[in-house]
CSV table of C-alpha atoms in Angstrom, one decimal:
chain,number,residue,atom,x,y,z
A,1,UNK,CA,46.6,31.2,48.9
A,2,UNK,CA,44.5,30.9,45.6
A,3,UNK,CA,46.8,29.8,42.7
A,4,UNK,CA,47.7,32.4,40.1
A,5,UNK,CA,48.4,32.4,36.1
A,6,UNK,CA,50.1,34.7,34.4
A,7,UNK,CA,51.6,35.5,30.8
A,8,UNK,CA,56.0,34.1,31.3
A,9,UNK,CA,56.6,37.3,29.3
A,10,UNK,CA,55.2,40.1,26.8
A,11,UNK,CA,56.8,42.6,24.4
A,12,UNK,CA,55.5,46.2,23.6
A,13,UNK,CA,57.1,49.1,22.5
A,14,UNK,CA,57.0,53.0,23.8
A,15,UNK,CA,53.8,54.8,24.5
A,16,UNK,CA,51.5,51.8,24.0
A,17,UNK,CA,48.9,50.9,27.0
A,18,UNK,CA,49.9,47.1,28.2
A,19,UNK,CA,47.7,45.1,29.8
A,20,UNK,CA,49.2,41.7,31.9
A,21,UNK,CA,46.0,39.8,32.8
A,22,UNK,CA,46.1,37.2,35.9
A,23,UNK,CA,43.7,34.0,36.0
A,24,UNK,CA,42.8,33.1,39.8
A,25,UNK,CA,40.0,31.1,39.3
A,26,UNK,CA,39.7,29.5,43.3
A,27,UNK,CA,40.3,33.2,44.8
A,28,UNK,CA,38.4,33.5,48.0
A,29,UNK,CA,35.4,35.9,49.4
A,30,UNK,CA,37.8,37.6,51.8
A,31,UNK,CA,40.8,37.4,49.0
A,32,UNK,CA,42.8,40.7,47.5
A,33,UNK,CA,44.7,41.0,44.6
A,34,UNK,CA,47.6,42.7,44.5
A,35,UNK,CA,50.4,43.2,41.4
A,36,UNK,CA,54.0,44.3,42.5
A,37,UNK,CA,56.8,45.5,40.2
A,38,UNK,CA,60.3,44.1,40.2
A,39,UNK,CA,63.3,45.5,38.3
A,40,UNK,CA,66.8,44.2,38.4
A,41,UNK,CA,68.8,43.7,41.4
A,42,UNK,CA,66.0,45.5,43.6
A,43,UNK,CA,63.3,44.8,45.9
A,44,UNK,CA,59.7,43.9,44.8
A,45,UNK,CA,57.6,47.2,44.5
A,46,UNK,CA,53.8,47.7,45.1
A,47,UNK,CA,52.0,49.1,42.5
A,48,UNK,CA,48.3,48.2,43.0
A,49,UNK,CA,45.6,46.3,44.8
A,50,UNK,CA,41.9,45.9,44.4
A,51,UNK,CA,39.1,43.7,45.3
A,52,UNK,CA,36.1,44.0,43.0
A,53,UNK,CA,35.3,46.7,39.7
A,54,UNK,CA,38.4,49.0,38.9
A,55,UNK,CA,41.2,50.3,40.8
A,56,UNK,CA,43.1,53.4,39.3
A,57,UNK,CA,46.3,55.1,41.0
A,58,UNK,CA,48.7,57.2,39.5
A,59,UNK,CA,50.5,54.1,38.2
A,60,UNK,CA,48.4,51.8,37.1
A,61,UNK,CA,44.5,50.8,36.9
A,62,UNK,CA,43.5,47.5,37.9
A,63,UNK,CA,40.3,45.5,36.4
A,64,UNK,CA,38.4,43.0,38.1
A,65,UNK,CA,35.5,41.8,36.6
A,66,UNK,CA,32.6,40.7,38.8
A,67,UNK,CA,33.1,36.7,38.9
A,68,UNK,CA,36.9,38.1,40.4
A,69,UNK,CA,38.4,35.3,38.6
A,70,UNK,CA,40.5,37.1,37.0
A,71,UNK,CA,42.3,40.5,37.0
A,72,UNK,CA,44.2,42.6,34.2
A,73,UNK,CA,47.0,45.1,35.6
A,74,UNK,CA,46.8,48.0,32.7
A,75,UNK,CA,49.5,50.2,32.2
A,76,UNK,CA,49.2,53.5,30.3
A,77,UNK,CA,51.9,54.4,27.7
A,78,UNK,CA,54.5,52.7,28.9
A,79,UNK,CA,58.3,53.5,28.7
A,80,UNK,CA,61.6,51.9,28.8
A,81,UNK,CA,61.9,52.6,32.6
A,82,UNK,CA,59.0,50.1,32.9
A,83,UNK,CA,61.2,47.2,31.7
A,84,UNK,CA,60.2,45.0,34.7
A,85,UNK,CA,59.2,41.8,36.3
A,86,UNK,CA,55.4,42.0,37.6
A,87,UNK,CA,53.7,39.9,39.8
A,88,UNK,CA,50.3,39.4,40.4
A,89,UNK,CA,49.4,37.7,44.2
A,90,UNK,CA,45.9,36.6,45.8
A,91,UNK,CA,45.5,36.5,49.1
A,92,UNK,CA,43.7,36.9,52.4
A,93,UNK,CA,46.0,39.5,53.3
A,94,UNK,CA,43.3,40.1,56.8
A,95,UNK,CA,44.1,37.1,57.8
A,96,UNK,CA,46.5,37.7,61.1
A,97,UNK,CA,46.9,33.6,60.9
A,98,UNK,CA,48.9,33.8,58.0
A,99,UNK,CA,51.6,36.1,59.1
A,100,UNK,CA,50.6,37.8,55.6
A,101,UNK,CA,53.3,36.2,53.9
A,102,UNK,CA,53.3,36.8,50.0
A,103,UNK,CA,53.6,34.0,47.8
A,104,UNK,CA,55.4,34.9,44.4
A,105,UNK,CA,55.3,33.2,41.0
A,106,UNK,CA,56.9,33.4,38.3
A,107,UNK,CA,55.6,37.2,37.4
A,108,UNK,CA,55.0,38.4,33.5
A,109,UNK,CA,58.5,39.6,32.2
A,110,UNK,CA,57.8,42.9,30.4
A,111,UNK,CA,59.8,43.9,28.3
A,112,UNK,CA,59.4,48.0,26.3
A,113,UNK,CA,61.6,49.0,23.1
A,114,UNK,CA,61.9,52.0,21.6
B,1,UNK,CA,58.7,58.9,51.2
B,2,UNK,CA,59.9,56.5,54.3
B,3,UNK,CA,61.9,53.8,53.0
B,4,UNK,CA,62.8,49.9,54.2
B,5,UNK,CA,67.0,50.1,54.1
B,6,UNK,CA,69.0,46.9,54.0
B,7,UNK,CA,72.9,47.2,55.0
B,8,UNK,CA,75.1,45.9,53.3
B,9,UNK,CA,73.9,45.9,49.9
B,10,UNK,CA,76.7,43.0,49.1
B,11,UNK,CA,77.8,40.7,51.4
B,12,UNK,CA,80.9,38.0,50.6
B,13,UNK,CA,81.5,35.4,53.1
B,14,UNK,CA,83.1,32.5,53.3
B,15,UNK,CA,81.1,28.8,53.4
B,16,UNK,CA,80.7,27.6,57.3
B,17,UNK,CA,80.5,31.6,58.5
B,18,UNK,CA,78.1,33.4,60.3
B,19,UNK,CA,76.6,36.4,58.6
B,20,UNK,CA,73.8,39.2,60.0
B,21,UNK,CA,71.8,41.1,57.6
B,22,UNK,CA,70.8,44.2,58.8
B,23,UNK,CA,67.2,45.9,57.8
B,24,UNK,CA,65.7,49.2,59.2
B,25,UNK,CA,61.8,49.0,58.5
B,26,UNK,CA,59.5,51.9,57.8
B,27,UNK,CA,59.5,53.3,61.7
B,28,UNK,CA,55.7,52.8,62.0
B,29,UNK,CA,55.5,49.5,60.6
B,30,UNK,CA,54.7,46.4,63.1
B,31,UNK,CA,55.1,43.5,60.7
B,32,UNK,CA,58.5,42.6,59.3
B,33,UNK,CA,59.6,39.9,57.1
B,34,UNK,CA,62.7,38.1,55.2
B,35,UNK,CA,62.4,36.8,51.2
B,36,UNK,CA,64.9,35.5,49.2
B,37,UNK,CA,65.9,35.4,45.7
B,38,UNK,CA,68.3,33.3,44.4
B,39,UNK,CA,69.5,34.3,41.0
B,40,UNK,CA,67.0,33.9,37.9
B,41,UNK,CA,63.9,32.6,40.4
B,42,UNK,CA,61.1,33.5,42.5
B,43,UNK,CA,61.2,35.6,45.0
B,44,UNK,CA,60.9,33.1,48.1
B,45,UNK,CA,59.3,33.7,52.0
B,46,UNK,CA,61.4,33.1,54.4
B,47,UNK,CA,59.7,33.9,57.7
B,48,UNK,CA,57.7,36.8,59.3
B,49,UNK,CA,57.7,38.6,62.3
B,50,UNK,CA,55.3,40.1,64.8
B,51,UNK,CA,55.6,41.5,68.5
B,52,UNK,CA,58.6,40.4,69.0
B,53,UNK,CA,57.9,36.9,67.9
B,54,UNK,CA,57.8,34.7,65.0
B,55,UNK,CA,54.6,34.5,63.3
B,56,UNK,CA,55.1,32.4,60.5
B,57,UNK,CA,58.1,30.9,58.5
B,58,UNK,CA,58.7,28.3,55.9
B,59,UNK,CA,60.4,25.2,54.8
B,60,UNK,CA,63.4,27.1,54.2
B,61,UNK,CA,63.4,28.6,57.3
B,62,UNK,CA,65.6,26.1,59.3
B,63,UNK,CA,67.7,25.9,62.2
B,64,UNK,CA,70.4,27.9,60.8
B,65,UNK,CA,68.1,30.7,60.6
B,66,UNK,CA,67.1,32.9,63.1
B,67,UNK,CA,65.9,36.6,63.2
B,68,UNK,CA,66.0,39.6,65.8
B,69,UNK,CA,64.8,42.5,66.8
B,70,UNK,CA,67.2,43.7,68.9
B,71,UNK,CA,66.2,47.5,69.3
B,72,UNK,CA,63.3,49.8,67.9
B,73,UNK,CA,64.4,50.0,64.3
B,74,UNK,CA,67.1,47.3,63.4
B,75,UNK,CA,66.0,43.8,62.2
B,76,UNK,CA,68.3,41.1,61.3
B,77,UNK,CA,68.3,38.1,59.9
B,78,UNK,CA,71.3,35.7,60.7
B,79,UNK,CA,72.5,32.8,59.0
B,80,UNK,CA,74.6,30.7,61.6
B,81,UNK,CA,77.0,28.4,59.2
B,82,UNK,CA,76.4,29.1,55.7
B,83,UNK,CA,76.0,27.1,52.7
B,84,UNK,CA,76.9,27.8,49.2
B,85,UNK,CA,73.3,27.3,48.4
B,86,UNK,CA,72.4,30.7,50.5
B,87,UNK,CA,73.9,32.6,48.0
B,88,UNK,CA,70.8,35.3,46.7
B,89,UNK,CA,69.1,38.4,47.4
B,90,UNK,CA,68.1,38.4,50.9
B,91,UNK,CA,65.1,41.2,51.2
B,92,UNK,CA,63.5,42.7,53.9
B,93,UNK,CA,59.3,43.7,54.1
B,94,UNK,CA,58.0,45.9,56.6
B,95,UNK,CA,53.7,46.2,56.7
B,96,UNK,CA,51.8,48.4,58.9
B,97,UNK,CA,49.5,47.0,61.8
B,98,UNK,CA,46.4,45.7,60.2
B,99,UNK,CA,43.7,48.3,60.2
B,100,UNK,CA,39.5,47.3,60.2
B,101,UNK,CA,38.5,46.4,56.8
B,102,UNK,CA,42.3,47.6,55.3
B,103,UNK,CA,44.8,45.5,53.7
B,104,UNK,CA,48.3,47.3,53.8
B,105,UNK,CA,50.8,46.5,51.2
B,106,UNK,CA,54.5,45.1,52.0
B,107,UNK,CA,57.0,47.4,51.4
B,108,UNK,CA,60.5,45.9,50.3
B,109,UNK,CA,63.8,47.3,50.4
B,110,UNK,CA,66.4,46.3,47.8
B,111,UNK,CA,68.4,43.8,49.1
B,112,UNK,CA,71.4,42.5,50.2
B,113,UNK,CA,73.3,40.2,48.0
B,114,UNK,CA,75.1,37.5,49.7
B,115,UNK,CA,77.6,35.6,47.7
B,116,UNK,CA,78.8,32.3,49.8
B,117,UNK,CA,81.8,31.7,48.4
């Protein structure tokens, strides 16, 4: 699994777009990148994945430029309820091998004020 | 929308006993898993599973480990004579069967935290 780096923490207050950008600079051909969501005392949530260009769901868009070395997870106007943990993870998630097993870091600990 | 549910959501238990953790996947989901979290790190794999077998499982994954499937929706994870360092969130994944050219996300469910006391 290609190593990840992410920001330990950011700040931001209500209503602003935040953007938590991952470095993966080994990923793979056949990697994906995914970003989960994490608030306290409950189970990692998925918010996105993507492979190449721009992802957009109605949570979150995802850029990944075209050397994939890195991805930005952008979140539009956030609010207090988005006071998480997020975790970006790169992976060969096709490969039946692996058992798919994700690999957390650290995550980027967000953190919205009013 | 179909959830992953872990029973119980706290677990007490003294050290040297057995305990089960309980997990009902998403019903057509085919790949299920165990993470842990122990309190103020990373979320940590434990072990997966796959037709009825163990696919995959890690350094933490020892002989006092073992999982089950012992009907079509329950999966368990037991921990055979615990240790005060088992104490953390225990979570359960559950993935859909791999489809051409897809990559399905896990989905989690919130935990069970076990306090080995």
């Amino acid at each position: 699994l290609a190593k990840t780096t992410q920001p330990i923490s950011m700040d931001s207050y209500e209503g602003q777009e935040v953007n938590i950008t991952c470095s993966h600079n080994n990923i793979a051909t056949n990697d994906y990148i995914t970003w989960y969501q994490q608030f306290p005392s409950q189970g990692p949530r998925f918010i996105i994945q993507g492979y190449k260009t721009k992802v957009t769901n109605e949570v979150a868009s995802l850029f990944i430029p075209a050397d994939r070395k890195s991805s930005t997870l952008s979140l539009p106007r956030v609010s207090l309820s988005d006071t998480a943990v997020y975790y970006c993870l790169v992976g060969d998630l096709s490969n039946s091998n692996s058992g798919y097993a994700l690999n957390f870091g650290k995550g980027t600990s967000l953190l919205v004020t009013p | 929308e179909p959830e992953v549910t872990q029973t119980p959501s706290h677990q007490v238990t003294q050290m040297g006993q057995e305990v089960i953790l309980r997990c009902v996947p998403i019903s057509n989901h085919l790949y299920f898993y165990w993470y842990r979290q122990i309190l103020g790190q990373k979320v940590e794999f434990l072990v997966s599973f796959y037709n009825n077998e163990i696919s995959e499982k890690s350094e933490i994954f020892d002989d006092q480990f073992s999982v089950e499937r012992p009907d079509g929706s329950n999966f368990t994870l037991k921990i055979r004579s615990t240790k005060l360092e088992d104490s953390a969130m225990y979570f359960c994944a559950s993935r859909k069967d791999r489809e051409l050219y897809s990559n399905q996300p896990q989905h989690f469910g919130d935990g069970t935290r076990l306090s080995i006391l």
